[in-house]
């Protein structure tokens, strides 16, 4: 990686970047919302485009000198529209939270009722959490998973929607390991006269590859971050029907944001270009296969998974029977070079800082080239660790195994 200038000019920061490169290199990264971008995406983000102010949109900027920036942003828009068959796209949101905020502020009034699933059941902070702007500004009401299967129960969602008559329904998840049927959400929204928004941040890659149902035809608006399974730079996009285009664009700028991050938008354009290529579908197929194998490695060793398995990139481990909390599980896995994140399981009785679950997934290991056998082995290694958190000898053995796997699939060396 090219770091010669920073090495010479700012040793303090350079050293930490080097340490982070080494950490990423020597860690089996399983946080399902992370990924590793291509050098091309990094080059776009590290380019001179960071120097430019471009408030406004292509052809309508408040600053001069945007003739090339305009072309880049137009390419990003066209590519993402093609990926998701969208009528309109705004590629400027700096983050998923900002994208969701722009949608709510464009289509709702403060106090309007919104139906979503809450964070503790696999939703997101911006789906109505009391500490988030969404929960403070809007009247969020919740649907839940089925208590036995821990799956979405569309008839129960319909019942709540009919009772509550929300102005908007949000179909979006950050810890749901199964496929989502957006067409059923559409039927419910139509029956209740509600707007329908999908937040596909986690599963966008599988949708772009045609492996999961595309919600865009069914929804008024779709939001997604660009850095998860889509494997782009950190940021987000909003896709919507043409009739909402003006309102959404005006809410992103000048409503919420100022100058767009055009270097990031160029990175998004590059990532969308990569996602349009046939290799991207192969990557997503492999990611699904690896995740199934990792789940099998866990299940074969007696580890309990929320909903009993996975149909996407994500696995939610239920630690209840093991008698350990998510905090300690995450820490011990970290100590052997396996990076995960503690996460609530549906109907969790424990608090968010020490919930009863661990969330893992296959996006990064698949980008690195792990095979299905390696992924099964990772499932086995996690099982060993979770069942033997005090066994130093075994933990050291696992550490050696994770080292071997990391060396077998170098990231940057
Ligand atoms: N923080 C993201 C995740 O990890 O799922 C959601 O915003």
CSV table of C-alpha atoms and ligand atoms in Angstrom, one decimal:
chain,number,residue,atom,x,y,z
A,1,UNK,CA,0.0,0.0,0.0
A,2,UNK,CA,1.3,3.5,-0.9
A,3,UNK,CA,1.9,5.4,2.3
A,4,UNK,CA,5.3,7.0,1.5
A,5,UNK,CA,4.2,10.6,2.0
A,6,UNK,CA,2.5,10.2,5.3
A,7,UNK,CA,5.4,8.0,6.5
A,8,UNK,CA,7.6,11.0,5.9
A,9,UNK,CA,5.3,13.8,7.1
A,10,UNK,CA,3.3,12.4,10.1
A,11,UNK,CA,4.9,9.4,11.8
A,12,UNK,CA,2.3,9.5,14.6
A,13,UNK,CA,-0.6,8.7,12.3
A,14,UNK,CA,1.5,6.6,10.0
A,15,UNK,CA,2.3,4.2,12.8
A,16,UNK,CA,-1.3,3.7,13.7
A,17,UNK,CA,-2.3,3.1,10.1
A,18,UNK,CA,0.5,0.5,9.8
A,19,UNK,CA,-0.8,-1.2,13.0
A,20,UNK,CA,-4.3,-1.2,11.6
A,21,UNK,CA,-3.1,-2.8,8.4
A,22,UNK,CA,-1.4,-5.5,10.5
A,23,UNK,CA,-4.5,-6.0,12.6
A,24,UNK,CA,-6.7,-6.4,9.5
A,25,UNK,CA,-4.1,-8.7,7.9
A,26,UNK,CA,-3.9,-11.0,11.0
A,27,UNK,CA,-7.6,-11.0,12.0
A,28,UNK,CA,-10.4,-13.2,10.8
A,29,UNK,CA,-12.9,-10.4,10.4
A,30,UNK,CA,-16.4,-11.6,10.8
A,31,UNK,CA,-18.4,-8.4,11.5
A,32,UNK,CA,-21.0,-8.8,8.9
A,33,UNK,CA,-21.4,-5.1,8.2
A,34,UNK,CA,-17.7,-4.8,7.2
A,35,UNK,CA,-15.9,-5.5,4.0
A,36,UNK,CA,-12.6,-4.9,2.2
A,37,UNK,CA,-12.7,-2.5,-0.7
A,38,UNK,CA,-10.6,-2.8,-3.9
A,39,UNK,CA,-7.5,-0.7,-4.5
A,40,UNK,CA,-9.5,1.1,-7.2
A,41,UNK,CA,-12.1,2.2,-4.7
A,42,UNK,CA,-9.3,3.3,-2.3
A,43,UNK,CA,-7.6,5.2,-5.1
A,44,UNK,CA,-10.7,7.1,-6.0
A,45,UNK,CA,-11.3,8.0,-2.3
A,46,UNK,CA,-7.7,9.1,-1.9
A,47,UNK,CA,-7.8,11.2,-5.0
A,48,UNK,CA,-7.7,15.0,-5.7
A,49,UNK,CA,-11.5,15.0,-5.7
A,50,UNK,CA,-11.4,15.6,-2.0
A,51,UNK,CA,-10.3,19.2,-2.9
A,52,UNK,CA,-13.5,20.2,-4.6
A,53,UNK,CA,-16.6,21.9,-3.3
A,54,UNK,CA,-19.7,20.9,-5.3
A,55,UNK,CA,-22.8,21.8,-3.4
A,56,UNK,CA,-25.8,21.1,-5.6
A,57,UNK,CA,-26.3,18.4,-8.2
A,58,UNK,CA,-24.8,17.7,-11.7
A,59,UNK,CA,-25.5,20.7,-13.9
A,60,UNK,CA,-26.7,22.8,-11.0
A,61,UNK,CA,-23.8,23.6,-8.7
A,62,UNK,CA,-23.2,26.6,-6.5
A,63,UNK,CA,-19.4,26.6,-7.4
A,64,UNK,CA,-17.5,26.7,-10.6
A,65,UNK,CA,-15.1,24.1,-11.9
A,66,UNK,CA,-17.4,21.1,-11.5
A,67,UNK,CA,-17.3,19.9,-15.1
A,68,UNK,CA,-15.5,16.7,-14.3
A,69,UNK,CA,-17.1,16.2,-10.9
A,70,UNK,CA,-20.5,16.3,-12.6
A,71,UNK,CA,-19.5,13.5,-15.0
A,72,UNK,CA,-18.3,11.3,-12.1
A,73,UNK,CA,-21.5,11.9,-10.1
A,74,UNK,CA,-23.7,11.2,-13.1
A,75,UNK,CA,-21.8,7.9,-13.7
A,76,UNK,CA,-22.4,6.9,-10.1
A,77,UNK,CA,-26.1,7.7,-10.4
A,78,UNK,CA,-26.5,5.8,-13.7
A,79,UNK,CA,-24.6,2.7,-12.4
A,80,UNK,CA,-26.6,2.4,-9.1
A,81,UNK,CA,-29.9,2.9,-10.9
A,82,UNK,CA,-29.0,0.1,-13.2
A,83,UNK,CA,-27.8,-2.2,-10.4
A,84,UNK,CA,-31.2,-1.9,-8.6
A,85,UNK,CA,-33.5,-1.0,-11.5
A,86,UNK,CA,-34.3,2.3,-9.8
A,87,UNK,CA,-36.1,5.3,-11.3
A,88,UNK,CA,-34.1,7.8,-9.3
A,89,UNK,CA,-30.9,7.8,-7.2
A,90,UNK,CA,-29.2,10.3,-4.9
A,91,UNK,CA,-25.6,9.2,-4.3
A,92,UNK,CA,-24.7,12.0,-1.9
A,93,UNK,CA,-25.7,10.8,1.6
A,94,UNK,CA,-22.6,10.6,3.8
A,95,UNK,CA,-24.0,7.7,5.8
A,96,UNK,CA,-26.9,5.3,6.2
A,97,UNK,CA,-28.3,7.4,9.1
A,98,UNK,CA,-28.2,10.5,7.0
A,99,UNK,CA,-29.9,8.7,4.1
A,100,UNK,CA,-32.7,7.5,6.4
A,101,UNK,CA,-33.0,11.0,8.0
A,102,UNK,CA,-33.4,12.5,4.5
A,103,UNK,CA,-36.2,10.1,3.6
A,104,UNK,CA,-38.2,10.6,6.8
A,105,UNK,CA,-37.8,14.4,6.6
A,106,UNK,CA,-38.8,14.5,2.9
A,107,UNK,CA,-41.8,12.2,3.2
A,108,UNK,CA,-43.1,12.6,6.8
A,109,UNK,CA,-44.0,15.3,9.2
A,110,UNK,CA,-42.8,15.3,12.8
A,111,UNK,CA,-45.1,13.1,14.9
A,112,UNK,CA,-46.2,10.9,12.0
A,113,UNK,CA,-46.6,7.3,12.7
A,114,UNK,CA,-44.0,4.8,11.3
A,115,UNK,CA,-44.1,1.0,11.7
A,116,UNK,CA,-40.7,-0.7,11.9
A,117,UNK,CA,-38.9,-3.4,13.8
A,118,UNK,CA,-36.8,-2.2,16.7
A,119,UNK,CA,-33.0,-2.5,17.2
A,120,UNK,CA,-33.3,-5.3,19.8
A,121,UNK,CA,-35.1,-7.5,17.3
A,122,UNK,CA,-32.7,-6.9,14.4
A,123,UNK,CA,-33.7,-3.4,13.2
A,124,UNK,CA,-31.5,-0.3,13.4
A,125,UNK,CA,-31.1,2.8,15.6
A,126,UNK,CA,-32.7,4.9,12.8
A,127,UNK,CA,-35.8,2.7,12.9
A,128,UNK,CA,-37.2,4.5,15.9
A,129,UNK,CA,-34.8,4.0,18.8
A,130,UNK,CA,-35.7,6.3,21.6
A,131,UNK,CA,-32.2,7.9,21.8
A,132,UNK,CA,-32.0,8.4,18.0
A,133,UNK,CA,-33.5,11.4,16.1
A,134,UNK,CA,-36.0,8.9,14.5
A,135,UNK,CA,-37.5,8.0,17.8
A,136,UNK,CA,-37.5,11.6,19.0
A,137,UNK,CA,-39.1,13.2,15.9
A,138,UNK,CA,-41.5,10.5,14.8
A,139,UNK,CA,-44.1,8.2,16.4
A,140,UNK,CA,-42.5,4.8,15.8
A,141,UNK,CA,-44.5,1.7,16.6
A,142,UNK,CA,-43.0,-1.7,16.3
A,143,UNK,CA,-43.6,-5.1,14.8
A,144,UNK,CA,-41.8,-8.2,16.2
A,145,UNK,CA,-40.5,-11.5,15.0
A,146,UNK,CA,-42.5,-14.6,15.6
A,147,UNK,CA,-41.5,-15.7,19.2
A,148,UNK,CA,-41.0,-19.4,18.3
A,149,UNK,CA,-39.4,-19.4,14.8
A,150,UNK,CA,-37.8,-15.9,15.2
A,151,UNK,CA,-38.7,-15.3,11.6
A,152,UNK,CA,-40.7,-12.4,10.1
A,153,UNK,CA,-44.4,-13.3,10.5
A,154,UNK,CA,-46.1,-11.3,7.7
A,155,UNK,CA,-49.6,-12.0,8.9
A,156,UNK,CA,-48.7,-10.5,12.3
A,157,UNK,CA,-47.1,-7.5,10.7
A,158,UNK,CA,-50.3,-7.1,8.7
A,159,UNK,CA,-52.4,-7.2,11.9
A,160,UNK,CA,-50.2,-4.5,13.6
A,161,UNK,CA,-50.2,-2.4,10.4
A,162,UNK,CA,-54.0,-2.5,10.1
A,163,UNK,CA,-54.4,-1.6,13.7
A,164,UNK,CA,-51.9,1.3,13.7
A,165,UNK,CA,-52.4,2.6,10.1
A,166,UNK,CA,-48.8,4.1,9.9
A,167,UNK,CA,-47.9,6.8,7.4
A,168,UNK,CA,-44.8,4.7,6.5
A,169,UNK,CA,-43.7,1.1,7.0
A,170,UNK,CA,-39.9,0.4,7.2
A,171,UNK,CA,-38.6,-3.0,6.1
A,172,UNK,CA,-35.0,-3.0,7.1
A,173,UNK,CA,-32.7,-5.1,9.3
A,174,UNK,CA,-29.2,-5.2,10.6
A,175,UNK,CA,-29.3,-8.5,12.4
A,176,UNK,CA,-31.8,-10.7,10.6
A,177,UNK,CA,-30.2,-13.9,9.1
A,178,UNK,CA,-33.0,-14.7,6.7
A,179,UNK,CA,-34.4,-13.6,3.3
A,180,UNK,CA,-37.0,-10.8,3.3
A,181,UNK,CA,-40.1,-11.0,1.1
A,182,UNK,CA,-40.6,-7.3,0.2
A,183,UNK,CA,-43.6,-8.1,-2.0
A,184,UNK,CA,-45.5,-9.1,1.2
A,185,UNK,CA,-44.6,-5.7,2.8
A,186,UNK,CA,-45.9,-4.0,-0.3
A,187,UNK,CA,-49.2,-5.8,0.0
A,188,UNK,CA,-49.5,-4.7,3.6
A,189,UNK,CA,-48.5,-1.1,2.8
A,190,UNK,CA,-51.1,-1.0,0.0
A,191,UNK,CA,-53.8,-2.4,2.2
A,192,UNK,CA,-53.1,0.3,4.9
A,193,UNK,CA,-52.4,3.2,2.6
A,194,UNK,CA,-48.8,3.4,3.9
A,195,UNK,CA,-45.6,4.5,2.2
A,196,UNK,CA,-43.1,1.6,2.1
A,197,UNK,CA,-39.4,2.1,2.7
A,198,UNK,CA,-36.7,-0.6,2.6
A,199,UNK,CA,-33.4,-0.2,4.3
A,200,UNK,CA,-31.2,-2.8,2.5
A,201,UNK,CA,-27.9,-1.8,3.9
A,202,UNK,CA,-26.9,-5.3,4.9
A,203,UNK,CA,-28.2,-7.3,1.9
A,204,UNK,CA,-27.6,-4.8,-0.9
A,205,UNK,CA,-24.8,-7.0,-2.4
A,206,UNK,CA,-27.0,-10.0,-2.7
A,207,UNK,CA,-29.8,-8.0,-4.2
A,208,UNK,CA,-27.5,-6.3,-6.7
A,209,UNK,CA,-26.3,-9.8,-7.8
A,210,UNK,CA,-29.9,-10.9,-8.2
A,211,UNK,CA,-29.6,-13.5,-5.4
A,212,UNK,CA,-32.1,-11.9,-3.1
A,213,UNK,CA,-35.4,-10.2,-4.0
A,214,UNK,CA,-35.0,-6.6,-5.2
A,215,UNK,CA,-37.3,-4.4,-3.2
A,216,UNK,CA,-37.0,-1.4,-5.5
A,217,UNK,CA,-40.1,-2.2,-7.7
A,218,UNK,CA,-42.2,-2.6,-4.5
A,219,UNK,CA,-41.0,0.4,-2.5
A,220,UNK,CA,-41.5,4.1,-2.6
A,221,UNK,CA,-38.0,4.5,-1.3
A,222,UNK,CA,-35.0,2.3,-0.7
A,223,UNK,CA,-31.9,3.3,1.3
A,224,UNK,CA,-28.6,1.4,1.5
A,225,UNK,CA,-25.1,2.0,2.8
A,226,UNK,CA,-22.5,1.3,0.3
A,227,UNK,CA,-19.8,-0.3,2.4
A,228,UNK,CA,-21.2,-3.6,3.6
A,229,UNK,CA,-21.9,-6.5,1.2
A,230,UNK,CA,-21.9,-4.0,-1.7
A,231,UNK,CA,-18.2,-3.6,-1.0
A,232,UNK,CA,-17.9,0.1,-1.7
A,233,UNK,CA,-16.6,3.1,0.3
A,234,UNK,CA,-18.3,4.2,3.6
A,235,UNK,CA,-21.4,6.1,2.6
A,236,UNK,CA,-25.0,5.6,1.4
A,237,UNK,CA,-27.5,6.1,-1.4
A,238,UNK,CA,-31.2,6.7,-1.7
A,239,UNK,CA,-33.2,5.1,-4.5
A,240,UNK,CA,-36.8,6.2,-5.1
A,241,UNK,CA,-39.6,6.5,-7.5
A,242,UNK,CA,-39.4,9.5,-9.8
A,243,UNK,CA,-42.3,11.3,-8.1
A,244,UNK,CA,-40.2,11.6,-4.9
A,245,UNK,CA,-37.0,12.6,-6.6
A,246,UNK,CA,-37.2,16.4,-6.1
A,247,UNK,CA,-38.2,16.2,-2.5
A,248,UNK,CA,-35.5,13.6,-1.6
A,249,UNK,CA,-32.8,15.6,-3.5
A,250,UNK,CA,-33.8,18.8,-1.8
A,251,UNK,CA,-33.8,17.2,1.6
A,252,UNK,CA,-30.3,15.7,1.2
A,253,UNK,CA,-29.0,19.1,-0.1
A,254,UNK,CA,-29.6,21.7,1.2
A,255,UNK,CA,-31.9,20.1,3.8
A,256,UNK,CA,-29.4,18.1,5.7
A,257,UNK,CA,-26.0,18.1,4.1
A,258,UNK,CA,-23.7,20.8,2.6
A,259,UNK,CA,-20.9,19.9,0.2
A,260,UNK,CA,-20.9,16.3,-1.1
A,261,UNK,CA,-17.9,14.1,-0.6
A,262,UNK,CA,-17.1,13.8,-4.3
A,263,UNK,CA,-14.0,11.6,-3.7
A,264,UNK,CA,-16.3,9.1,-1.9
A,265,UNK,CA,-18.9,9.4,-4.7
A,266,UNK,CA,-16.2,8.5,-7.1
A,267,UNK,CA,-15.4,5.5,-4.9
A,268,UNK,CA,-19.1,4.6,-5.0
A,269,UNK,CA,-19.1,4.9,-8.8
A,270,UNK,CA,-16.1,2.5,-9.0
A,271,UNK,CA,-17.7,0.0,-6.6
A,272,UNK,CA,-21.0,0.1,-8.5
A,273,UNK,CA,-19.0,-0.6,-11.7
A,274,UNK,CA,-17.4,-3.6,-10.0
A,275,UNK,CA,-20.9,-4.8,-8.8
A,276,UNK,CA,-22.2,-4.7,-12.4
A,277,UNK,CA,-19.5,-7.2,-13.5
A,278,UNK,CA,-20.2,-10.9,-13.6
A,279,UNK,CA,-17.4,-11.6,-10.9
A,280,UNK,CA,-19.5,-9.7,-8.4
A,281,UNK,CA,-22.3,-12.3,-8.7
A,282,UNK,CA,-19.7,-15.0,-8.2
A,283,UNK,CA,-18.5,-13.2,-5.1
A,284,UNK,CA,-22.0,-13.0,-3.7
A,285,UNK,CA,-22.7,-16.7,-4.4
A,286,UNK,CA,-19.5,-17.6,-2.7
A,287,UNK,CA,-20.3,-15.4,0.3
A,288,UNK,CA,-23.6,-17.2,0.7
A,289,UNK,CA,-22.0,-20.6,0.4
A,290,UNK,CA,-19.3,-19.6,2.9
A,291,UNK,CA,-21.8,-18.4,5.4
A,292,UNK,CA,-23.9,-21.5,5.1
A,293,UNK,CA,-20.7,-23.6,5.7
A,294,UNK,CA,-19.7,-21.4,8.7
A,295,UNK,CA,-23.2,-22.0,10.1
A,296,UNK,CA,-22.9,-25.7,9.6
A,297,UNK,CA,-19.5,-25.7,11.4
A,298,UNK,CA,-21.3,-24.1,14.4
A,299,UNK,CA,-24.5,-26.2,14.3
A,300,UNK,CA,-22.5,-29.5,14.0
A,301,UNK,CA,-20.7,-28.5,17.2
A,302,UNK,CA,-23.9,-27.8,19.1
A,303,UNK,CA,-24.0,-24.0,18.9
A,304,UNK,CA,-27.5,-22.5,18.8
A,305,UNK,CA,-28.3,-20.0,16.0
A,306,UNK,CA,-31.2,-17.6,16.0
A,307,UNK,CA,-33.8,-19.0,13.6
A,308,UNK,CA,-31.8,-22.1,13.3
A,309,UNK,CA,-29.6,-21.0,10.4
A,310,UNK,CA,-28.9,-18.4,7.8
A,311,UNK,CA,-30.0,-17.5,4.3
A,312,UNK,CA,-27.8,-14.5,3.8
A,313,UNK,CA,-24.4,-13.1,4.8
A,314,UNK,CA,-25.1,-13.0,8.6
A,315,UNK,CA,-25.4,-15.4,11.5
A,316,UNK,CA,-26.7,-14.6,14.9
A,317,UNK,CA,-25.3,-16.9,17.6
A,318,UNK,CA,-27.5,-17.4,20.7
A,319,UNK,CA,-25.2,-17.8,23.7
A,320,UNK,CA,-27.9,-18.5,26.3
A,321,UNK,CA,-27.3,-22.2,26.6
A,322,UNK,CA,-23.5,-21.7,27.0
A,323,UNK,CA,-24.0,-19.5,30.0
A,324,UNK,CA,-21.8,-16.7,28.7
A,325,UNK,CA,-22.6,-13.1,27.7
A,326,UNK,CA,-21.9,-11.5,24.3
A,327,UNK,CA,-19.3,-9.2,25.9
A,328,UNK,CA,-17.0,-11.9,27.1
A,329,UNK,CA,-17.6,-14.0,24.0
A,330,UNK,CA,-16.5,-11.1,21.8
A,331,UNK,CA,-13.4,-10.5,24.0
A,332,UNK,CA,-12.3,-14.1,24.0
A,333,UNK,CA,-12.8,-14.5,20.3
A,334,UNK,CA,-10.9,-11.2,19.8
A,335,UNK,CA,-8.0,-12.7,21.8
A,336,UNK,CA,-7.6,-15.5,19.4
A,337,UNK,CA,-7.8,-13.3,16.3
A,338,UNK,CA,-11.5,-13.6,15.4
A,339,UNK,CA,-13.3,-10.3,15.3
A,340,UNK,CA,-17.1,-10.4,15.9
A,341,UNK,CA,-19.6,-8.2,17.5
A,342,UNK,CA,-21.8,-8.7,20.5
A,343,UNK,CA,-25.4,-8.3,19.6
A,344,UNK,CA,-28.9,-8.6,21.1
A,345,UNK,CA,-30.9,-11.7,20.2
A,346,UNK,CA,-34.7,-11.3,19.7
A,347,UNK,CA,-36.5,-11.0,23.0
A,348,UNK,CA,-33.1,-10.7,24.8
A,349,UNK,CA,-33.3,-10.3,28.6
A,350,UNK,CA,-29.8,-8.9,28.9
A,351,UNK,CA,-28.8,-5.3,28.3
A,352,UNK,CA,-27.2,-4.0,25.0
A,353,UNK,CA,-23.7,-3.7,26.5
A,354,UNK,CA,-23.8,-7.4,27.4
A,355,UNK,CA,-26.4,-9.0,25.2
A,356,UNK,CA,-26.9,-12.7,24.7
A,357,UNK,CA,-25.6,-13.0,21.2
A,358,UNK,CA,-22.7,-12.7,18.8
A,359,UNK,CA,-23.2,-11.5,15.2
A,360,UNK,CA,-20.9,-12.8,12.5
A,361,UNK,CA,-20.8,-13.1,8.8
A,362,UNK,CA,-18.9,-14.0,5.7
A,363,UNK,CA,-18.3,-10.8,3.6
A,364,UNK,CA,-14.7,-10.2,4.5
A,365,UNK,CA,-13.4,-13.8,4.6
A,366,UNK,CA,-15.0,-14.3,1.2
A,367,UNK,CA,-13.3,-11.2,-0.2
A,368,UNK,CA,-10.0,-12.6,1.1
A,369,UNK,CA,-10.6,-15.9,-0.7
A,370,UNK,CA,-11.6,-18.3,2.1
A,371,UNK,CA,-13.0,-21.6,0.7
A,372,UNK,CA,-16.1,-23.4,2.0
A,373,UNK,CA,-13.8,-25.8,3.9
A,374,UNK,CA,-12.0,-22.8,5.6
A,375,UNK,CA,-15.4,-21.3,6.5
A,376,UNK,CA,-16.6,-24.6,8.0
A,377,UNK,CA,-13.3,-24.6,10.0
A,378,UNK,CA,-14.0,-21.1,11.2
A,379,UNK,CA,-17.4,-22.2,12.5
A,380,UNK,CA,-15.6,-25.1,14.3
A,381,UNK,CA,-13.0,-22.8,15.8
A,382,UNK,CA,-15.6,-20.4,17.1
A,383,UNK,CA,-17.5,-23.3,18.7
A,384,UNK,CA,-14.3,-24.5,20.4
A,385,UNK,CA,-13.6,-21.0,21.8
A,386,UNK,CA,-17.1,-20.4,23.0
A,387,UNK,CA,-17.2,-23.8,24.9
A,388,UNK,CA,-13.7,-23.4,26.4
A,389,UNK,CA,-13.3,-19.7,27.3
A,390,UNK,CA,-11.0,-20.5,30.2
A,391,UNK,CA,-8.8,-23.2,28.5
A,392,UNK,CA,-5.6,-21.3,27.7
A,393,UNK,CA,-4.0,-24.3,25.9
A,394,UNK,CA,-7.0,-24.6,23.6
A,395,UNK,CA,-7.2,-20.9,23.0
A,396,UNK,CA,-3.6,-20.8,22.0
A,397,UNK,CA,-4.2,-23.7,19.6
A,398,UNK,CA,-7.1,-21.8,18.0
A,399,UNK,CA,-4.9,-18.6,17.8
A,400,UNK,CA,-2.3,-20.6,15.8
A,401,UNK,CA,-5.1,-21.9,13.4
A,402,UNK,CA,-6.4,-18.3,12.8
A,403,UNK,CA,-2.9,-17.1,12.1
A,404,UNK,CA,-2.4,-19.9,9.5
A,405,UNK,CA,-5.7,-18.9,7.8
A,406,UNK,CA,-4.7,-15.2,7.7
A,407,UNK,CA,-1.3,-16.0,6.3
A,408,UNK,CA,-2.9,-18.3,3.7
A,409,UNK,CA,-5.1,-15.4,2.4
A,410,UNK,CA,-3.0,-12.2,2.5
A,411,UNK,CA,-4.9,-8.9,2.2
A,412,UNK,CA,-2.2,-6.3,1.4
A,413,UNK,CA,1.1,-8.1,1.5
B,1,LIG,N1,-23.6,-0.3,12.3
B,1,LIG,C1,-24.2,-1.1,11.3
B,1,LIG,C2,-24.1,-2.5,11.5
B,1,LIG,O1,-23.1,-3.0,12.0
B,1,LIG,O2,-25.0,-3.3,11.2
B,1,LIG,C3,-25.6,-0.6,11.1
B,1,LIG,O3,-25.6,0.8,11.0
